Amino acid sequence: MIHADLIVRDAAEAATLAAGPVPRVGPAMNDLARVPDAAIAVDGGLVVWVGPERRVSREVRLRAGGRALDAAGGTVVPGFVDAHTHVLFAGDRAAEIPLRVRGASYREIARRGGGLYSTVRATRAAGSRELLRTAADRLRRMAANGATVVEVKSGYALDHVGELRLLRLIPRLARATGLRLVPTFLGAHAVPPEFEGRADDYIDSLVRRTLPAVARGGLARFCDVFCEPGFFSVAQSERLLRAAARLGLGVKVHADEFVLSGGARLAARLGARSADHLLATPAADRGRLARAGVSAVLLPMTAFASTAARRSPGREMVDAGVPVALGTDCSPNTWVESMPLVLAGAVHGGRMTPAEALTAATVNAAHASGVGDAGTIEVGRPADLAVLPIRSADLVGYRFDVRPTLVLRQGKPVFTP
Ligand code: ZN
């Protein structure tokens, strides 16, 4: 007999994602390891039993004071892993939407001191308490939408002290929200105004001073760079990422978002953990990512929000054998807090199947974020899961705005309606 302090009962289906290699590529992305008519038992925050409802009373005993939660015929999925966010910012950019809808590009708006630079000004000026409060509010809404692990990038301070301050807020945000957060250093999000026209000097300062401080303090798991014309060149990105790798950080690249920057090629050459965005990546470079085992982190809602008619290359990446992961890209540029909406974007915009999208948002996103024990519902692993009010995982991504009725992180409700 197995003892549990929590049992989730009466699910029409559990999509456990608990079978197959990690990350999953190609046809294996359609295998969700489903358990029909499922129950899940949790003890001490870990999954201790997964199986058919009819066996749970025989095989699992609820401890005194334990709780049984009713999934009410819904579908249980692993908590979503959001593999790419910029949630740590102040202010908003509502004022630039009228310009954007008339066709002004991200780069043009940034050059006029708007866009990213207006967020940098607001973030530098914001107190830590305000940053914590606003980011925690966003993260709680993300949890309400089913996310249990969220990657969080710095990148709106663009100076030594400010970037370190943002990274130091991330563990505090994790404690405040109960979510598992993966910190990424994105000091090279853009060339700061103080270094205008001197991107090389800025990269020098990051390599000599800020990166070593990040590594020394254990403040980040990954180093990321915005590799795009007008931001950082391939050579500058490579210099920064090689320095980061020497210090033991994993590396990620914002690659080929607006034009073919060579970022995906660089990610493949460096064996990066992920290349992100990839809207302008050609077939040859998809092959390079696949051969190098670099995850493609796709952000379909960002593709949707950009004024040019572009769609996220989900289908192309899956067919090329690239391990695909998903993220919200939540930022003041693309303010998305809902992973179910991202899944719908991956299906309807990225042409992925619902099962592929769910794999990309769970086990593959966990791999892309360097958290090996997340993204599946499996005995011995943290009980991070979401109950969705749908009869099968086939409806994930098909329906746009499915919201969970229950979200557990380490067996504790982070959200109940
Ligand atoms: Zn980004």
Coordinates of C-alpha atoms and ligand atoms in Angstrom, one line a residue:
M1 CA 0.0 0.0 0.0
I2 CA 1.3 3.4 -1.0
H3 CA 0.7 6.4 1.4
A4 CA -0.3 9.8 0.0
D5 CA -1.2 13.2 1.5
L6 CA -3.0 14.2 -1.7
I7 CA -4.9 12.4 -4.3
V8 CA -6.3 14.0 -7.5
R9 CA -9.2 11.8 -8.6
D10 CA -11.6 11.5 -11.5
A11 CA -9.6 12.8 -14.4
A12 CA -10.9 11.7 -17.8
E13 CA -7.3 11.5 -18.8
A14 CA -3.8 12.2 -17.6
A15 CA -1.2 13.2 -20.2
T16 CA 1.9 12.2 -18.3
L17 CA 4.6 12.7 -20.9
A18 CA 6.5 10.1 -18.9
A19 CA 7.8 7.9 -21.7
G20 CA 10.5 8.5 -24.3
P21 CA 13.8 10.3 -24.7
V22 CA 14.3 13.9 -23.5
P23 CA 14.1 16.1 -25.4
R24 CA 11.6 14.6 -27.8
V25 CA 11.9 15.2 -31.5
G26 CA 9.9 14.4 -34.7
P27 CA 7.1 11.8 -34.4
A28 CA 8.0 11.1 -30.7
M29 CA 6.5 14.6 -29.9
N30 CA 3.1 13.1 -30.5
D31 CA 3.4 10.5 -27.7
L32 CA 1.8 11.9 -24.5
A33 CA 1.9 8.7 -22.5
R34 CA -1.8 9.0 -21.7
V35 CA -3.6 7.3 -18.8
P36 CA -7.3 7.2 -19.4
D37 CA -9.7 7.6 -16.3
A38 CA -6.7 8.6 -14.2
A39 CA -5.9 9.3 -10.6
I40 CA -2.6 10.7 -9.3
A41 CA -1.3 10.4 -5.7
V42 CA 1.2 12.8 -4.1
D43 CA 3.2 12.6 -0.9
G44 CA 5.6 15.2 0.4
G45 CA 5.3 17.1 -2.8
L46 CA 6.4 14.2 -5.0
V47 CA 4.2 12.0 -7.3
V48 CA 4.0 8.6 -5.7
W49 CA 1.4 6.9 -7.9
V50 CA -0.2 7.4 -11.3
G51 CA -2.8 5.0 -12.6
P52 CA -6.4 4.2 -13.5
E53 CA -9.0 5.5 -11.1
R54 CA -10.5 2.0 -10.5
R55 CA -7.2 0.9 -8.8
V56 CA -6.5 3.9 -6.6
S57 CA -8.5 2.9 -3.6
R58 CA -6.9 -0.5 -3.5
E59 CA -3.3 0.7 -4.0
V60 CA -3.1 4.1 -2.3
R61 CA -4.1 5.1 1.2
L62 CA -4.7 8.7 2.0
R63 CA -2.9 9.7 5.2
A64 CA -4.9 11.2 8.1
G65 CA -5.5 14.8 7.3
G66 CA -4.7 14.2 3.6
R67 CA -6.8 15.8 0.8
A68 CA -8.6 14.3 -2.2
L69 CA -9.2 16.8 -5.0
D70 CA -11.7 16.2 -7.7
A71 CA -10.5 16.7 -11.3
A72 CA -14.2 16.5 -12.3
G73 CA -13.7 14.7 -15.6
G74 CA -11.0 17.1 -16.7
T75 CA -7.5 16.4 -18.1
V76 CA -4.4 16.5 -16.0
V77 CA -1.2 17.7 -17.7
P78 CA 2.3 18.5 -16.3
G79 CA 2.6 22.0 -15.1
F80 CA 3.6 24.1 -18.1
V81 CA 7.3 25.2 -18.4
D82 CA 7.6 28.7 -19.9
A83 CA 11.0 28.6 -21.5
H84 CA 11.4 32.3 -22.3
T85 CA 10.2 35.3 -20.4
H86 CA 11.2 38.9 -19.7
V87 CA 8.7 39.4 -16.8
L88 CA 11.1 41.5 -14.7
F89 CA 10.3 45.0 -15.9
A90 CA 8.7 48.3 -14.9
G91 CA 6.1 50.3 -16.8
D92 CA 4.3 49.4 -20.0
R93 CA 4.5 50.3 -23.7
A94 CA 0.8 50.7 -24.5
A95 CA 1.6 54.1 -26.1
E96 CA 3.6 52.5 -28.9
I97 CA 0.8 50.2 -30.1
P98 CA -0.7 52.9 -32.4
L99 CA 2.7 53.3 -34.0
R100 CA 3.2 49.6 -34.3
V101 CA -0.1 48.9 -35.9
R102 CA 0.8 51.5 -38.5
G103 CA 3.9 49.5 -39.4
A104 CA 6.8 51.0 -37.3
S105 CA 9.3 48.2 -36.7
Y106 CA 10.7 47.2 -33.3
R107 CA 14.1 48.5 -34.5
E108 CA 12.7 51.9 -35.6
I109 CA 10.8 52.4 -32.3
A110 CA 13.9 51.4 -30.4
R111 CA 16.1 53.8 -32.4
R112 CA 13.7 56.7 -31.5
G113 CA 14.4 56.0 -27.8
G114 CA 11.0 54.2 -27.4
G115 CA 10.4 50.5 -27.2
L116 CA 13.0 48.6 -25.2
Y117 CA 14.8 51.8 -24.1
S118 CA 11.7 53.3 -22.5
T119 CA 11.4 50.0 -20.5
V120 CA 15.1 50.4 -19.6
R121 CA 14.5 53.9 -18.3
A122 CA 11.4 52.8 -16.3
T123 CA 13.2 49.7 -14.9
R124 CA 16.3 51.6 -13.8
A125 CA 14.1 54.1 -12.0
A126 CA 11.9 51.6 -10.3
G127 CA 12.5 50.5 -6.7
S128 CA 13.1 46.9 -6.0
R129 CA 9.9 46.6 -4.1
E130 CA 7.9 47.8 -7.1
L131 CA 9.7 45.4 -9.4
L132 CA 9.1 42.5 -7.1
R133 CA 5.4 43.4 -6.7
T134 CA 4.6 43.8 -10.4
A135 CA 6.7 40.8 -11.5
A136 CA 5.1 38.6 -8.8
D137 CA 1.7 39.6 -9.9
R138 CA 2.5 38.6 -13.5
L139 CA 4.0 35.3 -12.3
R140 CA 0.9 34.5 -10.2
R141 CA -1.3 35.0 -13.3
M142 CA 1.0 32.8 -15.2
A143 CA 0.6 30.1 -12.5
A144 CA -3.2 30.6 -12.7
N145 CA -2.8 29.7 -16.4
G146 CA -0.9 26.5 -15.5
A147 CA 2.8 27.4 -15.5
T148 CA 4.8 25.9 -12.7
V149 CA 8.3 26.6 -14.0
V150 CA 9.3 29.9 -15.6
E151 CA 12.5 31.1 -17.1
V152 CA 13.2 34.7 -16.2
K153 CA 15.7 36.9 -18.0
S154 CA 17.3 40.1 -16.8
G155 CA 18.0 42.7 -19.5
Y156 CA 16.1 45.9 -18.8
A157 CA 18.9 47.6 -16.8
L158 CA 21.8 47.2 -19.2
D159 CA 24.3 48.3 -16.6
H160 CA 26.4 46.4 -14.1
V161 CA 24.7 47.2 -10.9
G162 CA 21.2 47.2 -12.4
E163 CA 21.6 43.8 -14.1
L164 CA 22.9 42.2 -10.9
R165 CA 20.0 43.8 -9.0
L166 CA 17.4 42.2 -11.4
L167 CA 19.1 38.7 -11.1
R168 CA 19.1 39.0 -7.3
L169 CA 15.3 39.6 -7.3
I170 CA 14.6 36.3 -9.1
P171 CA 15.1 33.9 -6.0
R172 CA 12.9 36.4 -4.0
L173 CA 10.2 36.1 -6.7
A174 CA 10.4 32.4 -6.5
R175 CA 9.9 32.4 -2.8
A176 CA 7.0 34.9 -3.1
T177 CA 5.1 33.0 -5.8
G178 CA 6.0 29.3 -5.0
L179 CA 7.1 28.9 -8.7
R180 CA 10.3 27.4 -9.8
L181 CA 12.2 30.1 -11.7
V182 CA 15.2 29.7 -13.9
P183 CA 17.4 32.9 -14.0
T184 CA 19.0 33.9 -17.3
F185 CA 21.5 36.8 -17.7
L186 CA 20.6 38.9 -20.7
G187 CA 22.8 41.9 -20.1
A188 CA 23.3 41.9 -23.9
H189 CA 19.6 42.6 -24.6
A190 CA 20.6 45.8 -26.4
V191 CA 23.4 48.3 -26.5
P192 CA 22.8 50.6 -23.6
P193 CA 22.5 54.4 -24.4
E194 CA 25.8 55.1 -22.6
F195 CA 27.6 52.8 -25.1
E196 CA 25.8 54.0 -28.2
G197 CA 27.9 53.1 -31.3
R198 CA 30.3 51.1 -29.1
A199 CA 28.8 47.7 -28.8
D200 CA 32.2 46.1 -28.7
D201 CA 33.1 48.1 -25.6
Y202 CA 29.9 47.1 -23.9
I203 CA 30.6 43.4 -24.7
D204 CA 34.1 43.9 -23.2
S205 CA 32.6 45.3 -20.0
L206 CA 30.2 42.4 -19.7
V207 CA 33.0 39.9 -20.3
R208 CA 35.4 41.5 -17.9
R209 CA 33.2 42.6 -15.1
T210 CA 29.5 41.6 -15.1
L211 CA 29.7 38.0 -16.3
P212 CA 32.3 37.1 -13.7
A213 CA 30.1 38.7 -11.0
V214 CA 27.1 36.8 -12.2
A215 CA 29.0 33.5 -12.2
R216 CA 30.6 34.2 -8.8
G217 CA 27.3 34.9 -7.2
G218 CA 25.6 31.9 -8.8
L219 CA 23.0 34.4 -10.1
A220 CA 22.1 32.9 -13.4
R221 CA 21.9 29.5 -15.0
F222 CA 22.2 30.7 -18.6
C223 CA 23.6 33.6 -20.5
D224 CA 21.6 34.9 -23.5
V225 CA 22.3 37.5 -26.2
F226 CA 20.2 39.4 -28.7
C227 CA 22.0 38.5 -31.9
E228 CA 20.4 40.7 -34.5
P229 CA 21.6 43.6 -36.8
G230 CA 21.4 46.8 -34.9
F231 CA 21.9 44.9 -31.6
F232 CA 24.8 42.5 -31.4
S233 CA 26.7 40.9 -34.3
V234 CA 27.5 37.2 -34.5
A235 CA 31.1 37.9 -33.5
Q236 CA 30.1 40.0 -30.5
S237 CA 27.5 37.4 -29.5
E238 CA 30.1 34.6 -29.8
R239 CA 32.7 36.4 -27.7
L240 CA 30.1 36.9 -24.9
L241 CA 28.7 33.4 -25.0
R242 CA 32.2 31.7 -25.1
A243 CA 33.1 33.7 -22.0
A244 CA 29.9 32.7 -20.3
A245 CA 30.5 29.0 -21.2
R246 CA 34.0 29.2 -19.7
L247 CA 32.4 30.4 -16.5
G248 CA 30.1 27.4 -16.4
L249 CA 26.9 29.1 -17.6
G250 CA 24.6 27.5 -20.2
V251 CA 24.1 29.6 -23.3
K252 CA 21.0 30.7 -25.3
V253 CA 20.6 33.0 -28.3
H254 CA 17.8 35.3 -29.4
A255 CA 18.3 34.3 -33.1
D256 CA 16.9 35.3 -36.5
E257 CA 13.9 37.1 -35.0
F258 CA 13.6 39.9 -37.6
V259 CA 16.1 38.9 -40.3
L260 CA 18.6 36.1 -40.8
S261 CA 21.1 37.2 -38.2
G262 CA 23.2 34.0 -38.2
G263 CA 22.1 33.5 -34.6
A264 CA 20.8 29.9 -35.1
R265 CA 24.0 29.0 -36.9
L266 CA 26.0 30.4 -34.0
A267 CA 23.8 28.5 -31.5
A268 CA 24.5 25.2 -33.4
R269 CA 28.2 25.9 -33.6
L270 CA 28.4 26.6 -29.8
G271 CA 26.1 23.7 -28.9
A272 CA 23.9 26.2 -27.1
R273 CA 21.0 25.0 -25.0
S274 CA 18.6 26.8 -27.1
A275 CA 18.1 29.2 -30.0
D276 CA 14.9 31.4 -29.6
H277 CA 12.5 33.1 -31.9
L278 CA 13.9 31.8 -35.3
L279 CA 11.3 33.5 -37.5
A280 CA 13.8 34.0 -40.3
T281 CA 15.8 30.8 -40.0
P282 CA 16.3 29.0 -43.3
A283 CA 16.0 25.2 -43.8
A284 CA 19.8 24.7 -43.8
D285 CA 20.1 26.2 -40.4
R286 CA 17.1 24.2 -39.1
G287 CA 19.2 21.2 -40.1
R288 CA 22.2 22.6 -38.2
L289 CA 20.1 23.0 -35.0
A290 CA 18.8 19.4 -35.3
R291 CA 22.2 17.9 -35.8
A292 CA 23.6 19.9 -32.9
G293 CA 20.7 19.0 -30.6
V294 CA 19.9 22.7 -29.9
S295 CA 16.4 23.3 -28.7
A296 CA 14.3 25.8 -30.7
V297 CA 12.3 27.9 -28.3
L298 CA 9.4 29.2 -30.3
L299 CA 7.3 32.2 -29.2
P300 CA 4.2 32.1 -31.4
M301 CA 2.4 35.0 -29.7
T302 CA 5.4 37.3 -30.5
A303 CA 5.2 36.2 -34.2
F304 CA 1.5 37.0 -34.0
A305 CA 2.1 40.4 -32.5
S306 CA 4.8 41.5 -34.9
T307 CA 3.3 43.7 -37.7
A308 CA 4.8 41.7 -40.5
A309 CA 2.8 38.7 -41.6
R310 CA 4.9 36.0 -40.1
R311 CA 4.2 32.8 -38.3
S312 CA 6.2 30.8 -35.8
P313 CA 8.0 27.9 -37.7
G314 CA 6.7 25.1 -35.5
R315 CA 5.8 22.6 -38.2
E316 CA 9.1 23.3 -40.0
M317 CA 11.2 22.8 -36.9
V318 CA 9.4 19.6 -35.8
D319 CA 9.8 18.2 -39.3
A320 CA 13.5 19.0 -39.4
G321 CA 14.0 17.0 -36.2
V322 CA 14.7 20.0 -33.9
P323 CA 13.6 19.6 -30.3
V324 CA 10.9 22.3 -30.1
A325 CA 10.0 24.1 -26.9
L326 CA 7.6 27.0 -26.2
G327 CA 7.5 30.2 -24.2
T328 CA 5.3 33.2 -23.7
D329 CA 8.1 35.8 -24.3
C330 CA 6.1 37.8 -21.7
S331 CA 7.6 41.3 -21.9
P332 CA 6.3 44.8 -22.3
N333 CA 6.6 44.2 -26.1
T334 CA 4.5 41.0 -26.1
W335 CA 2.6 40.9 -22.9
V336 CA 1.4 37.3 -22.7
E337 CA 0.9 35.5 -19.4
S338 CA -1.0 32.5 -20.7
M339 CA 0.7 29.3 -21.8
P340 CA -2.6 27.8 -23.1
L341 CA -2.8 30.8 -25.4
V342 CA 0.8 30.1 -26.5
L343 CA -0.2 26.5 -27.2
A344 CA -3.1 27.7 -29.3
G345 CA -0.6 29.9 -31.2
A346 CA 1.7 27.0 -31.8
V347 CA -1.2 24.9 -33.1
H348 CA -3.1 27.4 -35.2
G349 CA -0.2 29.7 -36.2
G350 CA 2.8 27.3 -35.9
R351 CA 0.9 24.3 -37.5
M352 CA 2.0 22.0 -34.7
T353 CA -0.4 19.2 -33.6
P354 CA -1.9 19.7 -30.1
A355 CA 0.2 16.8 -28.8
E356 CA 3.4 18.3 -30.3
A357 CA 2.5 21.6 -28.7
L358 CA 1.9 20.0 -25.3
T359 CA 5.2 18.2 -25.5
A360 CA 6.9 21.5 -26.5
A361 CA 5.3 23.3 -23.5
T362 CA 6.3 20.6 -20.9
V363 CA 9.0 18.1 -21.2
N364 CA 10.9 19.8 -24.1
A365 CA 10.6 23.2 -22.4
A366 CA 12.0 21.7 -19.2
H367 CA 15.0 20.5 -21.2
A368 CA 15.4 23.9 -22.9
S369 CA 15.4 25.5 -19.4
G370 CA 17.8 23.0 -17.9
V371 CA 15.3 21.5 -15.3
G372 CA 15.5 17.8 -15.8
D373 CA 12.9 16.7 -13.3
A374 CA 10.1 19.0 -14.6
G375 CA 7.7 18.7 -17.5
T376 CA 6.4 15.2 -16.8
I377 CA 4.0 13.5 -14.3
E378 CA 6.1 10.7 -13.0
V379 CA 6.7 8.8 -9.8
G380 CA 9.5 10.3 -7.8
R381 CA 9.3 13.7 -9.4
P382 CA 7.8 17.0 -8.1
A383 CA 4.0 17.0 -8.3
D384 CA 3.8 20.0 -10.7
L385 CA 0.6 19.7 -12.6
A386 CA -2.5 21.4 -14.0
V387 CA -6.1 20.2 -14.3
L388 CA -7.7 21.5 -17.4
P389 CA -11.5 21.5 -17.8
I390 CA -11.4 19.5 -21.1
R391 CA -12.1 15.8 -21.6
S392 CA -8.8 15.0 -23.4
A393 CA -5.4 16.5 -24.2
D394 CA -6.5 16.6 -27.8
L395 CA -8.4 19.8 -27.0
V396 CA -5.2 21.6 -25.7
G397 CA -4.2 24.2 -28.3
Y398 CA -7.4 23.5 -30.3
R399 CA -9.4 25.6 -27.9
F400 CA -7.7 29.0 -27.4
D401 CA -8.5 30.0 -23.8
V402 CA -8.7 26.9 -21.7
R403 CA -7.9 27.9 -18.1
P404 CA -6.9 25.4 -15.4
T405 CA -9.3 24.6 -12.6
L406 CA -6.4 23.6 -10.3
V407 CA -2.6 24.0 -10.5
L408 CA -0.2 22.2 -8.1
R409 CA 3.5 23.0 -7.6
Q410 CA 5.2 20.4 -5.5
G411 CA 1.8 19.1 -4.5
K412 CA 0.6 22.4 -3.2
P413 CA -2.1 24.4 -4.9
V414 CA -0.5 27.5 -6.4
F415 CA -3.9 28.3 -7.9
T416 CA -7.4 27.2 -7.3
P417 CA -10.3 29.2 -8.7
Ligands
ZN1 ZN 13.1 37.4 -25.6

